[in-house]
Short mmCIF file of C-alpha atoms and ligand atoms in Angstrom, two decimals:
data_model
loop_
_atom_site.label_atom_id
_atom_site.label_comp_id
_atom_site.label_asym_id
_atom_site.label_seq_id
_atom_site.Cartn_x
_atom_site.Cartn_y
_atom_site.Cartn_z
CA UNK A 62 30.28 -1.33 -2.12
CA UNK A 63 31.31 -3.71 0.89
CA UNK A 64 28.76 -4.30 3.47
CA UNK A 65 29.51 -2.69 6.77
CA UNK A 66 28.20 -3.44 10.51
CA UNK A 67 24.99 -1.96 11.16
CA UNK A 68 23.19 -1.92 14.28
CA UNK A 69 20.64 -4.75 14.06
CA UNK A 70 17.71 -4.38 16.12
CA UNK A 71 17.07 -6.86 18.88
CA UNK A 72 14.23 -9.45 18.32
CA UNK A 73 11.78 -9.32 21.36
CA UNK A 74 11.06 -13.00 22.06
CA UNK A 75 7.62 -14.32 23.51
CA UNK A 76 6.70 -17.51 25.21
CA UNK A 77 5.84 -18.68 21.68
CA UNK A 78 8.85 -17.85 20.20
CA UNK A 79 11.71 -18.07 22.78
CA UNK A 80 12.58 -21.83 21.58
CA UNK A 81 13.38 -20.18 18.13
CA UNK A 82 15.54 -17.72 19.47
CA UNK A 83 17.29 -20.07 21.97
CA UNK A 84 18.16 -22.31 18.86
CA UNK A 85 19.23 -19.29 17.07
CA UNK A 86 22.00 -18.67 19.91
CA UNK A 87 23.07 -22.06 19.61
CA UNK A 88 23.54 -21.16 15.91
CA UNK A 89 20.65 -23.30 14.38
CA UNK A 90 17.95 -21.72 11.96
CA UNK A 91 14.56 -23.54 12.76
CA UNK A 92 11.45 -23.26 10.32
CA UNK A 93 7.65 -24.81 11.47
CA UNK A 94 7.11 -28.02 10.96
CA UNK A 95 3.33 -29.38 11.26
CA UNK A 96 2.95 -33.10 12.27
CA UNK A 97 -0.91 -32.93 11.26
CA UNK A 98 -0.46 -31.87 7.88
CA UNK A 99 3.13 -32.31 7.07
CA UNK A 100 3.82 -28.73 5.39
CA UNK A 101 6.39 -26.46 6.81
CA UNK A 102 5.79 -22.69 7.23
CA UNK A 103 8.01 -19.72 8.14
CA UNK A 104 8.32 -17.76 10.82
CA UNK A 105 7.60 -20.82 12.91
CA UNK A 106 3.98 -20.70 15.00
CA UNK A 107 2.29 -22.65 17.59
CA UNK A 108 -0.63 -23.15 15.39
CA UNK A 109 -0.23 -24.15 11.69
CA UNK A 110 -1.07 -21.79 9.25
CA UNK A 111 -1.71 -24.44 6.82
CA UNK A 112 -4.20 -26.29 9.02
CA UNK A 113 -4.65 -24.58 12.13
CA UNK A 114 -3.23 -27.84 13.99
CA UNK A 115 -1.56 -27.21 17.12
CA UNK A 116 0.95 -30.11 16.33
CA UNK A 117 3.72 -27.90 15.43
CA UNK A 118 7.10 -28.40 16.24
CA UNK A 119 10.57 -26.85 15.10
CA UNK A 120 12.94 -28.17 12.33
CA UNK A 121 16.66 -27.58 12.21
CA UNK A 122 17.04 -25.43 8.51
CA UNK A 123 20.12 -26.82 6.28
CA UNK A 124 20.92 -23.08 6.11
CA UNK A 125 21.30 -23.20 2.55
CA UNK A 126 19.11 -21.19 -0.04
CA UNK A 127 18.81 -18.95 -3.02
CA UNK A 128 18.13 -15.19 -2.76
CA UNK A 129 14.28 -14.68 -4.22
CA UNK A 130 14.51 -10.76 -4.03
CA UNK A 131 16.83 -8.27 -2.47
CA UNK A 132 16.79 -4.34 -2.17
CA UNK A 133 20.33 -2.46 -1.18
CA UNK A 134 18.63 0.43 1.10
CA UNK A 135 21.33 3.27 0.11
CA UNK A 136 19.38 5.92 1.88
CA UNK A 137 20.78 4.97 5.43
CA UNK A 138 23.49 5.68 7.67
CA UNK A 139 25.05 2.37 6.77
CA UNK A 140 23.93 1.06 3.33
CA UNK A 141 22.44 -2.57 3.61
CA UNK A 142 21.19 -5.39 1.90
CA UNK A 143 17.29 -6.72 2.85
CA UNK A 144 16.15 -9.84 1.03
CA UNK A 145 13.92 -12.81 1.01
CA UNK A 146 15.81 -16.10 0.84
CA UNK A 147 14.15 -19.09 -0.39
CA UNK A 148 15.38 -22.24 1.83
CA UNK A 149 16.43 -25.77 0.34
CA UNK A 150 13.24 -26.82 2.53
CA UNK A 151 11.16 -24.13 0.37
CA UNK A 152 10.19 -21.69 2.62
CA UNK A 153 11.23 -18.25 2.17
CA UNK A 154 11.99 -15.67 4.61
CA UNK A 155 12.96 -12.20 5.40
CA UNK A 156 16.51 -11.58 6.02
CA UNK A 157 19.96 -9.73 5.20
CA UNK A 158 22.46 -10.31 3.07
CA UNK A 159 26.12 -9.81 4.52
CA UNK A 160 29.85 -10.12 4.45
CA UNK A 161 29.60 -9.27 0.73
CA UNK A 162 30.02 -6.70 -2.12
CA UNK A 163 26.53 -5.35 -1.61
CA UNK A 164 26.59 -4.40 -5.74
CA UNK A 165 27.19 -7.61 -6.54
CA UNK A 166 24.27 -9.48 -4.94
CA UNK A 167 21.57 -11.03 -7.43
CA UNK A 168 18.34 -13.00 -7.33
CA UNK A 169 19.24 -16.61 -7.77
CA UNK A 170 22.30 -16.50 -5.68
CA UNK A 171 23.33 -19.23 -3.45
CA UNK A 172 23.68 -18.21 0.11
CA UNK A 173 24.38 -20.22 3.06
CA UNK A 174 23.42 -19.16 6.75
CA UNK A 175 25.25 -16.72 9.32
CA UNK A 176 24.57 -15.49 12.58
CA UNK A 177 25.11 -11.82 13.57
CA UNK A 178 24.59 -10.20 16.85
CA UNK A 179 21.75 -7.73 17.39
CA UNK A 180 22.31 -4.85 19.95
CA UNK A 181 20.91 -7.25 23.00
CA UNK A 182 23.37 -9.78 21.97
CA UNK A 183 20.60 -12.48 20.45
CA UNK A 184 22.13 -13.64 17.44
CA UNK A 185 19.62 -13.09 14.19
CA UNK A 186 19.80 -15.44 11.15
CA UNK A 187 21.20 -14.02 7.98
CA UNK A 188 22.77 -14.92 4.69
CA UNK A 189 26.15 -14.77 2.92
CA UNK A 190 27.03 -15.70 -0.55
CA UNK A 191 28.31 -19.10 -1.08
CA UNK B 249 -27.02 -9.31 -1.21
CA UNK B 250 -25.06 -7.03 -3.65
CA UNK B 251 -24.19 -3.33 -3.31
CA UNK B 252 -24.69 -2.61 -6.90
CA UNK B 253 -26.83 0.56 -6.98
CA UNK B 254 -27.42 0.90 -3.20
CA UNK B 255 -25.23 3.87 -2.20
CA UNK B 256 -23.97 7.22 -3.84
CA UNK B 257 -21.08 9.18 -3.23
CA UNK B 258 -22.60 12.70 -2.58
CA UNK B 259 -19.84 14.54 -1.02
CA UNK B 260 -15.80 14.47 -1.26
CA UNK B 261 -13.26 17.17 -0.23
CA UNK B 262 -9.74 17.46 -0.44
CA UNK B 263 -7.89 19.50 2.39
CA UNK B 264 -5.97 21.90 0.82
CA UNK B 265 -3.06 22.08 2.95
CA UNK B 266 0.37 20.18 2.24
CA UNK B 267 1.97 21.36 5.69
CA UNK B 268 -0.24 21.66 8.72
CA UNK B 269 2.17 23.41 11.08
CA UNK B 270 -0.58 25.31 12.41
CA UNK B 271 -3.10 22.72 12.98
CA UNK B 272 -3.70 19.97 15.25
CA UNK B 273 -4.79 16.24 13.39
CA UNK B 274 -8.27 16.34 15.02
CA UNK B 275 -8.87 19.88 13.59
CA UNK B 276 -7.65 18.42 10.27
CA UNK B 277 -10.10 15.82 10.34
CA UNK B 278 -12.90 17.90 11.26
CA UNK B 279 -11.88 20.63 8.49
CA UNK B 280 -12.24 17.61 5.88
CA UNK B 281 -15.77 16.59 7.64
CA UNK B 282 -17.25 19.96 6.92
CA UNK B 283 -15.72 20.41 3.64
CA UNK B 284 -17.44 17.43 2.21
CA UNK B 285 -20.55 18.00 3.79
CA UNK B 286 -20.76 21.16 2.36
CA UNK B 287 -19.94 19.76 -0.85
CA UNK B 288 -22.72 17.39 -0.52
CA UNK B 289 -25.15 19.99 0.61
CA UNK B 290 -25.89 18.12 3.92
CA UNK B 291 -25.45 19.07 7.65
CA UNK B 292 -23.52 17.31 10.27
CA UNK B 293 -27.10 16.25 11.73
CA UNK B 294 -27.87 14.26 8.49
CA UNK B 295 -24.56 12.03 9.60
CA UNK B 296 -25.52 8.45 11.21
CA UNK B 297 -22.68 6.11 10.30
CA UNK B 298 -18.87 7.37 10.87
CA UNK B 299 -15.96 5.27 9.19
CA UNK B 300 -12.24 6.16 10.20
CA UNK B 301 -8.78 4.39 10.15
CA UNK B 302 -5.66 4.35 12.56
CA UNK B 303 -4.94 8.09 11.41
CA UNK B 304 -7.79 9.13 13.30
CA UNK B 305 -6.66 10.30 16.87
CA UNK B 306 -8.19 8.50 20.00
CA UNK B 307 -9.55 4.88 20.31
CA UNK B 308 -11.29 4.07 17.05
CA UNK B 309 -14.02 6.46 15.93
CA UNK B 310 -14.89 7.59 19.43
CA UNK B 311 -12.71 10.74 20.05
CA UNK B 312 -13.62 12.02 16.37
CA UNK B 313 -17.07 11.35 17.04
CA UNK B 314 -16.94 13.13 20.13
CA UNK B 315 -14.87 16.23 18.55
CA UNK B 316 -17.34 16.37 16.04
CA UNK B 317 -20.30 16.01 17.82
CA UNK B 318 -21.91 13.11 15.94
CA UNK B 319 -24.61 11.28 16.58
CA UNK B 320 -24.57 8.06 15.04
CA UNK B 321 -26.29 4.39 14.75
CA UNK B 322 -23.35 2.83 12.78
CA UNK B 323 -19.57 3.15 13.10
CA UNK B 324 -16.21 1.25 11.46
CA UNK B 325 -12.72 1.66 11.92
CA UNK B 326 -11.47 -0.69 9.67
CA UNK B 327 -7.58 -0.28 9.19
CA UNK B 328 -5.43 -1.30 6.50
CA UNK B 329 -3.38 1.27 6.24
CA UNK B 330 -3.51 4.03 3.05
CA UNK B 331 -6.16 1.78 1.19
CA UNK B 332 -8.71 1.75 4.37
CA UNK B 333 -10.90 4.78 2.92
CA UNK B 334 -11.59 2.58 -0.48
CA UNK B 335 -12.55 -0.64 2.37
CA UNK B 336 -15.04 2.25 3.93
CA UNK B 337 -16.66 3.16 0.96
CA UNK B 338 -17.79 -0.38 0.20
CA UNK B 339 -18.64 -0.98 3.71
CA UNK B 340 -20.58 2.11 3.99
CA UNK B 341 -22.75 1.13 1.12
CA UNK B 342 -23.09 -2.26 2.90
CA UNK B 343 -24.07 -0.52 5.85
CA UNK B 344 -26.54 1.78 3.82
CA UNK B 345 -27.97 -1.19 1.63
CA UNK B 346 -28.62 -3.37 5.20
CA UNK B 347 -30.38 0.11 6.67
CA UNK B 348 -27.70 0.47 9.23
CA UNK B 349 -27.24 4.15 8.51
CA UNK B 350 -28.43 6.53 5.56
CA UNK B 351 -25.46 9.09 5.48
CA UNK B 352 -21.85 7.88 6.41
CA UNK B 353 -18.90 10.15 6.71
CA UNK B 354 -15.22 8.64 6.38
CA UNK B 355 -12.47 11.26 7.39
CA UNK B 356 -8.65 11.06 6.86
CA UNK B 357 -6.01 13.36 7.80
CA UNK B 358 -2.39 13.52 8.72
CA UNK B 359 0.61 15.76 9.56
CA UNK B 360 3.99 13.44 8.72
CA UNK B 361 5.66 16.20 7.12
CA UNK B 362 5.13 18.40 10.31
CA UNK B 363 6.19 15.83 12.24
CA UNK B 364 9.27 15.16 10.12
CA UNK B 365 8.48 11.64 9.73
CA UNK B 366 11.11 9.95 7.32
CA UNK B 367 8.16 8.11 6.17
CA UNK B 368 9.90 5.79 3.34
CA UNK B 369 13.41 5.07 4.75
CA UNK B 370 13.10 4.77 8.42
CA UNK B 371 12.92 1.37 10.08
CA UNK B 372 10.13 0.39 11.25
CA UNK B 373 9.12 1.13 15.04
CA UNK B 374 9.83 -1.62 17.65
CA UNK B 375 7.63 -3.25 19.68
CA UNK B 376 4.03 -4.57 19.87
CA UNK B 377 2.73 -7.76 19.90
CA UNK B 378 2.23 -8.17 15.71
CA UNK B 379 3.81 -11.58 15.46
CA UNK B 380 5.86 -10.78 12.41
CA UNK B 381 7.73 -8.28 13.96
CA UNK B 382 10.54 -10.41 15.58
CA UNK B 383 11.52 -12.16 12.61
CA UNK B 384 11.79 -8.91 10.24
CA UNK B 385 12.69 -5.70 12.00
CA UNK B 386 16.19 -7.27 12.74
CA UNK B 387 16.59 -7.04 8.74
CA UNK B 388 15.81 -3.28 8.65
CA UNK B 389 12.53 -3.12 6.47
CA UNK B 390 11.63 0.17 5.95
CA UNK B 391 8.57 1.60 3.72
CA UNK B 392 11.07 2.00 0.46
CA UNK B 393 12.98 -1.60 0.63
CA UNK B 394 9.97 -3.54 1.07
CA UNK B 395 8.42 -2.05 -2.47
CA UNK B 396 11.73 -2.07 -3.90
CA UNK B 397 11.79 -5.86 -3.25
CA UNK B 398 9.03 -6.12 -5.58
CA UNK B 399 10.44 -4.48 -8.19
CA UNK B 400 13.40 -6.21 -8.23
CA UNK B 401 11.58 -9.28 -8.31
CA UNK B 402 9.03 -8.08 -11.35
CA UNK B 403 12.28 -7.07 -13.09
CA UNK B 404 13.99 -10.36 -12.88
CA UNK B 405 10.78 -12.37 -13.65
CA UNK B 406 9.05 -10.35 -16.24
CA UNK B 407 12.09 -8.10 -17.85
CA UNK B 408 10.26 -4.77 -16.26
CA UNK B 409 12.88 -1.99 -16.92
CA UNK B 410 13.50 0.93 -14.68
CA UNK B 411 12.16 3.29 -17.70
CA UNK B 412 9.04 1.70 -17.54
CA UNK B 413 8.45 2.32 -14.04
CA UNK B 414 9.39 6.02 -14.63
CA UNK B 415 6.70 6.25 -17.23
CA UNK B 416 4.56 6.04 -14.29
CA UNK B 417 5.86 8.94 -12.90
CA UNK B 418 6.12 10.88 -15.97
CA UNK B 419 2.39 10.81 -16.27
CA UNK B 420 1.54 11.78 -12.69
CA UNK B 421 3.60 14.61 -13.72
CA UNK B 422 1.92 15.59 -16.60
CA UNK B 423 -1.46 15.76 -14.71
CA UNK B 424 0.20 17.56 -11.41
CA UNK B 425 1.43 20.44 -13.63
CA UNK B 426 -2.59 21.45 -13.85
CA UNK B 427 -3.19 21.29 -9.99
CA UNK B 428 -2.00 24.50 -8.13
CA UNK B 429 -1.68 22.59 -4.86
CA UNK B 430 0.44 19.48 -6.11
CA UNK B 431 3.52 19.44 -4.28
CA UNK B 432 5.59 18.29 -7.44
CA UNK B 433 4.23 20.42 -10.59
CA UNK B 434 7.30 20.03 -12.80
CA UNK B 435 6.80 17.88 -15.85
CA UNK B 436 9.43 15.25 -15.35
CA UNK B 437 11.23 12.96 -17.99
CA UNK B 438 12.13 9.30 -18.09
CA UNK B 439 15.57 10.23 -17.73
CA UNK B 440 14.98 12.85 -15.01
CA UNK B 441 13.52 9.73 -12.85
CA UNK B 442 16.16 7.20 -13.71
CA UNK B 443 18.52 9.93 -12.92
CA UNK B 444 17.67 10.62 -9.80
CA UNK B 445 19.39 9.08 -6.79
CA UNK B 446 18.55 5.55 -5.55
CA UNK B 447 16.73 4.92 -2.26
CA UNK B 448 16.46 1.29 -2.31
CA UNK B 449 17.56 -0.52 -5.11
CA UNK B 450 15.97 -0.47 -8.15
CA UNK B 451 13.79 2.72 -6.68
CA UNK B 452 14.99 6.38 -7.47
CA UNK B 453 13.75 9.12 -5.72
CA UNK B 454 11.61 10.20 -8.44
CA UNK B 455 10.07 6.78 -7.99
CA UNK B 456 8.54 7.28 -4.34
CA UNK B 457 5.32 9.38 -3.41
CA UNK B 458 5.49 12.75 -1.78
CA UNK B 459 5.31 13.08 1.86
CA UNK B 460 2.63 15.39 2.80
CA UNK B 461 0.36 16.58 5.38
CA UNK B 462 -3.46 17.01 4.49
CA UNK B 463 -6.50 15.12 4.77
CA UNK B 464 -9.69 14.68 3.14
CA UNK B 465 -13.42 13.30 3.60
CA UNK B 466 -16.21 11.33 1.62
CA UNK B 467 -20.09 11.36 2.32
CA UNK B 468 -21.92 8.28 0.83
CA UNK B 469 -25.67 8.18 1.39
CA UNK B 470 -28.55 5.97 -0.24
CA UNK B 471 -30.51 7.05 -3.42
CA UNK B 472 -33.19 8.83 -1.44
CA UNK B 473 -30.89 11.04 0.12
CA UNK B 474 -28.38 11.21 -3.12
CA UNK B 475 -31.91 12.17 -5.21
CA UNK B 476 -32.72 15.00 -2.92
CA UNK B 477 -29.22 16.74 -3.34
CA UNK B 478 -28.75 18.89 -6.41
CA UNK B 479 -25.25 17.26 -7.59
CA UNK B 480 -24.08 15.14 -10.16
CA UNK B 481 -24.82 11.04 -8.92
CA UNK B 482 -21.93 8.94 -8.61
CA UNK B 483 -23.29 5.51 -8.02
CA UNK B 484 -21.06 2.68 -6.31
CA UNK B 485 -21.71 -0.25 -8.54
CA UNK B 486 -18.97 -2.73 -6.93
CA UNK B 487 -16.72 -3.20 -4.35
CA UNK B 488 -14.45 -5.85 -2.69
CA UNK B 489 -11.25 -5.95 -0.52
CA UNK B 490 -8.51 -9.00 0.23
CA UNK B 491 -5.70 -9.00 2.27
CA UNK B 492 -2.44 -10.71 1.11
CA UNK B 493 0.22 -11.95 2.84
CA UNK B 494 3.46 -13.98 3.17
CA UNK B 495 1.51 -17.28 2.55
CA UNK B 496 3.01 -19.06 5.35
CA UNK B 497 6.10 -18.80 4.11
CA UNK B 498 5.31 -19.24 0.51
CA UNK B 499 6.15 -15.59 -0.68
CA UNK B 500 5.16 -14.30 -4.10
CA UNK B 501 6.03 -10.62 -4.26
CA UNK B 502 5.08 -10.35 -8.11
CA UNK B 503 1.29 -9.93 -7.35
CA UNK B 504 -0.98 -7.58 -4.93
CA UNK B 505 -4.36 -8.50 -3.49
CA UNK B 506 -5.78 -6.88 -6.16
CA UNK B 507 -5.99 -10.26 -7.94
CA UNK B 508 -8.76 -11.06 -5.61
CA UNK B 509 -10.56 -7.63 -5.17
CA UNK B 510 -10.39 -6.45 -8.61
CA UNK B 511 -12.34 -9.44 -10.25
CA UNK B 512 -14.83 -9.51 -7.42
CA UNK B 513 -15.72 -5.84 -7.83
CA UNK B 514 -15.93 -6.17 -11.40
CA UNK B 515 -18.26 -9.16 -11.20
CA UNK B 516 -20.32 -7.24 -8.86
CA UNK B 517 -20.45 -3.92 -11.02
CA UNK B 518 -20.93 -6.36 -14.21
CA UNK B 519 -18.19 -4.61 -16.03
CA UNK B 520 -14.73 -5.20 -17.73
CA UNK B 521 -11.35 -3.48 -17.24
CA UNK B 522 -11.71 -2.50 -20.82
CA UNK B 523 -14.87 -0.36 -20.15
CA UNK B 524 -13.44 1.76 -17.33
CA UNK B 525 -12.73 5.34 -18.47
CA UNK B 526 -10.80 6.68 -15.48
CA UNK B 527 -8.56 4.96 -13.07
CA UNK B 528 -7.42 6.10 -9.52
CA UNK B 529 -4.57 3.59 -8.66
CA UNK B 530 -2.20 3.77 -5.47
CA UNK B 531 0.61 5.04 -6.43
CA UNK B 532 2.84 5.05 -3.11
CA UNK B 533 5.87 3.84 -5.74
CA UNK B 534 5.65 3.50 -9.48
CA UNK B 535 6.00 -0.23 -8.89
CA UNK B 536 2.70 -0.05 -6.31
CA UNK B 537 0.88 1.48 -9.85
CA UNK B 538 2.46 -1.08 -12.46
CA UNK B 539 1.49 -4.28 -10.02
CA UNK B 540 -2.12 -3.15 -9.53
CA UNK B 541 -2.95 -2.25 -13.28
CA UNK B 542 -1.67 -6.14 -14.03
CA UNK B 543 -3.71 -7.48 -10.82
CA UNK B 544 -6.73 -5.47 -11.90
CA UNK B 545 -6.71 -7.04 -15.48
CA UNK B 546 -6.09 -3.92 -17.45
CA UNK B 547 -3.05 -5.95 -18.93
CA UNK B 548 -1.55 -9.30 -18.97
CA UNK B 549 0.45 -10.44 -15.51
CA UNK B 550 4.19 -9.12 -16.63
CA UNK B 551 2.90 -6.60 -19.28
CA UNK B 552 2.81 -3.86 -17.07
CA UNK B 553 5.94 -2.06 -17.98
CA UNK B 554 4.76 -2.09 -21.64
CA UNK B 555 1.37 -1.30 -20.84
CA UNK B 556 2.27 2.08 -18.81
CA UNK B 557 5.02 3.11 -21.38
CA UNK B 558 4.97 5.69 -23.64
CA UNK B 559 2.38 8.02 -22.17
CA UNK B 560 -0.34 5.49 -21.79
CA UNK B 561 -1.64 6.75 -18.45
CA UNK B 562 -1.70 10.27 -19.26
CA UNK B 563 -5.10 11.90 -19.67
CA UNK B 564 -5.91 13.02 -23.11
CA UNK B 565 -3.22 10.70 -25.08
CA UNK B 566 -2.80 7.27 -23.05
CA UNK B 567 -5.60 4.45 -22.85
CA UNK B 568 -5.66 4.65 -19.19
CA UNK B 569 -5.63 8.32 -17.49
CA UNK B 570 -4.80 7.38 -14.40
CA UNK B 571 -4.33 9.52 -10.98
CA UNK B 572 -5.20 13.15 -12.96
CA UNK B 573 -4.75 15.37 -9.92
CA UNK B 574 -1.18 14.22 -9.86
CA UNK B 575 -1.55 11.44 -7.25
CA UNK B 576 0.65 10.29 -4.52
CA UNK B 577 3.69 10.79 -6.84
CA UNK B 578 3.25 14.37 -7.44
CA UNK B 579 0.15 16.12 -5.53
CA UNK B 580 -0.18 14.76 -1.85
CA UNK B 581 -0.35 11.72 0.20
CA UNK B 582 -1.92 12.73 3.43
CA UNK B 583 -1.00 10.69 6.60
CA UNK B 584 1.13 8.51 4.57
CA UNK B 585 -2.42 7.18 3.17
CA UNK B 586 -3.58 7.51 -0.28
CA UNK B 587 -6.70 5.54 -0.33
CA UNK B 588 -8.84 8.45 0.32
CA UNK B 589 -7.86 11.28 -2.51
CA UNK B 590 -7.93 7.97 -4.98
CA UNK B 591 -11.66 8.08 -4.40
CA UNK B 592 -11.97 11.96 -4.24
CA UNK B 593 -10.39 12.18 -7.92
CA UNK B 594 -12.32 9.60 -9.48
CA UNK B 595 -15.52 11.14 -8.27
CA UNK B 596 -14.24 14.52 -9.57
CA UNK B 597 -13.99 12.94 -13.12
CA UNK B 598 -17.38 11.27 -12.94
CA UNK B 599 -18.99 14.54 -12.17
CA UNK B 600 -16.78 16.46 -14.65
CA UNK B 601 -15.26 18.39 -12.17
CA UNK B 602 -11.67 17.76 -12.82
CA UNK B 603 -9.17 20.03 -14.11
CA UNK B 604 -10.32 20.71 -17.77
CA UNK B 605 -6.95 19.97 -18.79
CA UNK B 606 -7.17 16.32 -17.40
CA UNK B 607 -10.90 15.97 -17.74
CA UNK B 608 -11.45 12.78 -19.30
CA UNK B 609 -14.21 12.51 -22.03
CA UNK B 610 -17.68 11.09 -21.45
CA UNK B 611 -16.33 9.71 -18.08
CA UNK B 612 -19.26 7.64 -17.02
CA UNK B 613 -17.61 4.57 -15.35
CA UNK B 614 -14.07 4.95 -13.18
CA UNK B 615 -12.18 2.64 -10.70
CA UNK B 616 -10.18 3.71 -7.51
CA UNK B 617 -7.92 0.74 -6.15
CA UNK B 618 -5.64 1.04 -2.98
CA UNK B 619 -2.92 -1.18 -1.34
CA UNK B 620 -2.40 -0.52 2.51
CA UNK B 621 0.39 -1.76 4.67
CA UNK B 622 3.50 -3.30 2.49
CA UNK B 623 3.36 -4.79 -0.73
CA UNK B 624 6.71 -6.30 0.13
CA UNK B 625 5.15 -8.18 3.29
CA UNK B 626 1.14 -7.88 4.11
CA UNK B 627 -1.32 -5.57 2.61
CA UNK B 628 -5.18 -4.80 2.30
CA UNK B 629 -6.15 -4.56 -1.46
CA UNK B 630 -9.66 -2.55 -2.11
CA UNK B 631 -11.44 -1.69 -4.89
CA UNK B 632 -14.40 0.42 -5.60
CA UNK B 633 -16.08 0.93 -9.00
CA UNK B 634 -17.97 3.66 -9.57
CA UNK B 635 -20.71 4.93 -12.30
CA UNK B 636 -22.16 8.16 -13.41
CA UNK B 637 -26.13 8.33 -13.39
ZN1 ZN C 954 -0.81 -28.09 9.63
#
């Protein structure tokens, strides 16, 4: 089953997350980095979830990853694949797998970053098989 | 301080309705409260502690305290979704042990069926300040596909099969056939489950729980009160809770918070999984049961598929009789929150009041365990261990 266009609920950025979504609008996926403990995290936060330091910043992700797990929602107007993708940097994020045959998605598959517009026009990061 | 032996479950009630077109939400809570008090042989005036979660209408416990005319000296509206009421049992025992109340009332009710909620497949509502929402909602997380992602990973990592998961529904249906109030009373086969339509890969329609209206209530009281009542005594001997989440992006969907709440509750109770005669295990989906059984230590991690197969969860034939009322998979799932009814059926087993066809022989030790929220993102695990005295 080919993936089709689905209405994507628009994220509602707040003061803490505006930079993340501005970067997404410019075609960049950012992950959280803490300069106090050196650890990466996702979703990005002002306060580090590893050490509670406020010395956090955004780091651009390579956009390469592998599918950790997924599920194709069949009981929907437009079937779609939800997934967790583990980025090359080591953190995993919830996402969709798009622009592919939904029946051929597999755990462990290599994927790369794409952006799809949400209902507000704000692009959101998704992935497609390499 | 331990709660072991400091409190008893003295009253239980499961609301008989499965579709409450003709009742309000507050009314269902109140009818459940009344039913549990009558079961215990107590009156409203005896209640001095009240526990409820997000399904209660109004601000925390306040509107229901008002509706019920309760005079309280302790209240707690801890909400961790469907497992809340198992947490409440533990918290009530703590409050009673600390002298903060002597008779605790816990209520649950909901009307998702009358309200026409597509509980499992509807995308989560937008808005709110939850920090995770904007990083998840664009991707269409519902309930079914979150649990489905856990099942998919479990299958990949441990070789678990759809047929093994199906055995969990089969066992629940064997029990539900004896429950006249169960929504699904037909005994199903593994083939029936795996041939039912896929909702979210790899979960089929029959891997999912029912959507029902309903409610229930529990009364927890101290030893003095329990002694004064002419009812079989069910003692709380261990309880624990723990949240599990995405670990800052180090997502691991192969286990639940039961890996923390289970051992803590067993340690407090001073018993082992092998000692348990009956288990109420939260069953929003078949995969929920399988993962919790592993995480509670009834079998090794990854061996859950083998453990649940071939009727091992069926009362009378299997080693671990579970959810003998039919559970959420077949009986009911009031308010989309199955934790309270898990405790209720465990108490019925310990009292010897479960249906004779599913009654566990010499049932002196039981567990009720729940997962509330979403197994695929963040959830609250709660365990309570009870003993017949
Ligand atoms: Zn840090």
